[in-house]
Coordinates of C-alpha atoms in Angstrom, one line a residue:
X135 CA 9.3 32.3 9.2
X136 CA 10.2 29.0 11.1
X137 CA 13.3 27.2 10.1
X138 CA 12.2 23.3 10.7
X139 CA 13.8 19.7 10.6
X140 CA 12.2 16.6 8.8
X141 CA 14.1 13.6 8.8
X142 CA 12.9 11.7 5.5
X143 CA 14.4 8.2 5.2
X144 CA 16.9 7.5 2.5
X145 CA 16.1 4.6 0.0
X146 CA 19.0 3.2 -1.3
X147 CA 18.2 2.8 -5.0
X148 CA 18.8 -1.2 -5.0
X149 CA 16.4 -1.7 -2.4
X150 CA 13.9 -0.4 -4.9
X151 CA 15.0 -2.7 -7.6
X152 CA 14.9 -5.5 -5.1
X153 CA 11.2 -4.4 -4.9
X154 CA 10.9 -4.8 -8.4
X155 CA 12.2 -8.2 -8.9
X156 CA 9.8 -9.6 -6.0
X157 CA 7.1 -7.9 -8.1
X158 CA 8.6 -9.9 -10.9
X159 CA 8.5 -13.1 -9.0
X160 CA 5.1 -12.6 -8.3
X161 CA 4.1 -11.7 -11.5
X162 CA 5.5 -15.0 -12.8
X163 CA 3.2 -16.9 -10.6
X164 CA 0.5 -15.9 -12.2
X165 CA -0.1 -18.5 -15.2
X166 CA 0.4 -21.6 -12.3
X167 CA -2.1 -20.2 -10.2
X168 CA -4.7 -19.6 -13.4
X169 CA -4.0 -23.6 -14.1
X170 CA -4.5 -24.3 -10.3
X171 CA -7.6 -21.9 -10.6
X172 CA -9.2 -23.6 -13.2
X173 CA -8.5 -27.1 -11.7
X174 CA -10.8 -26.0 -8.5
X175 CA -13.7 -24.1 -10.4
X176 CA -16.5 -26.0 -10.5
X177 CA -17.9 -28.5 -13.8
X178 CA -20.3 -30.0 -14.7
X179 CA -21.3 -33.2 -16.7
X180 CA -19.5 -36.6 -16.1
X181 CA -16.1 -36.6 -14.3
X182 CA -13.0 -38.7 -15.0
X183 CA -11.7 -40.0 -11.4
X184 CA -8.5 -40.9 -12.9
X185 CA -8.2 -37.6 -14.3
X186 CA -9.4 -35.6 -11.0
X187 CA -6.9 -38.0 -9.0
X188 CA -3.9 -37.2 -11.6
X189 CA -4.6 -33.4 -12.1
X190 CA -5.1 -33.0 -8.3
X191 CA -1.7 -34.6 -7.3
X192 CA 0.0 -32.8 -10.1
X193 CA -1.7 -29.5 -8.5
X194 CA -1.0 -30.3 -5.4
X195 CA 2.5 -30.0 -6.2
X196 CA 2.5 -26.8 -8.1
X197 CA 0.6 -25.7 -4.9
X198 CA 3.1 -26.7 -2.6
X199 CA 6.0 -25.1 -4.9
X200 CA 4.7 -21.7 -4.9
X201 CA 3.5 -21.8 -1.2
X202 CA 7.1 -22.7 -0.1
X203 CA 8.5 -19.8 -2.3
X204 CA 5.9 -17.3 -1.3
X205 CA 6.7 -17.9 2.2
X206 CA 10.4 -17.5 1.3
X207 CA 9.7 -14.3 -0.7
X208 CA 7.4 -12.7 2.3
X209 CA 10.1 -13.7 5.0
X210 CA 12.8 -12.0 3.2
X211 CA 10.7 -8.8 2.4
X212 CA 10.2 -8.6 6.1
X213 CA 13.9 -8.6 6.6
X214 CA 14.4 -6.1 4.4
X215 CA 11.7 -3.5 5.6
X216 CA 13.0 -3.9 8.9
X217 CA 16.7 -3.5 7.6
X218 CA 14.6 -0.1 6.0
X219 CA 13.1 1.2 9.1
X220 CA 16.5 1.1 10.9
X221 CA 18.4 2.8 7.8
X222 CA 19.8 5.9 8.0
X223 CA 18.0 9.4 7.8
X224 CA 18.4 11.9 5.3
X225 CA 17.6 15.8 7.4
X226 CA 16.6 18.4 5.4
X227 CA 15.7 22.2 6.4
X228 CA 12.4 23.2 5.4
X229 CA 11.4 27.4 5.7
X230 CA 8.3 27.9 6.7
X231 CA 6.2 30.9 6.6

């Protein structure tokens, strides 16, 4: 038998919550995007250029609003996984045979 170390990282339990609520944030993007998604596909048939011009500058917007928070949210992530990486390590003694 061989008596051996593993260091196995300790995840506070609000960092996994924290997890959850960028999920969250995400998650709430997801009707924007499906306007901003169906502004770009494709018609056919006779266009409206007032329309296109007021839709797209209205899009263009929402675009710009979730770009500026997704940058935000992926910035502070980072933070946080390198705050991780550098946390503390929890050793435990494994027996093996």
């Amino acid at each position: 038998m061989k008596n051996e170390l593993h260091n196995l990282k300790a995840i506070p339990y609000q960092d996994i919550t924290d997890l959850q609520d960028l999920l969250d944030h995400f998650d709430s993007w997801q009707e924007p995007l499906a306007v901003l998604d169906h502004f770009f596909q494709f018609r056919t048939g006779p266009i409206n250029k007032k329309k296109v011009i007021k839709e797209y500058y209205a899009c263009g917007h929402l675009f710009h609003a979730f770009f500026t928070e997704f940058i935000r949210l992926v910035e502070a992530e980072q933070i946080k996984i390198q705050k991780l990486d550098r946390e503390r390590k929890v050793t435990t003694h494994f027996v093996k045979k």
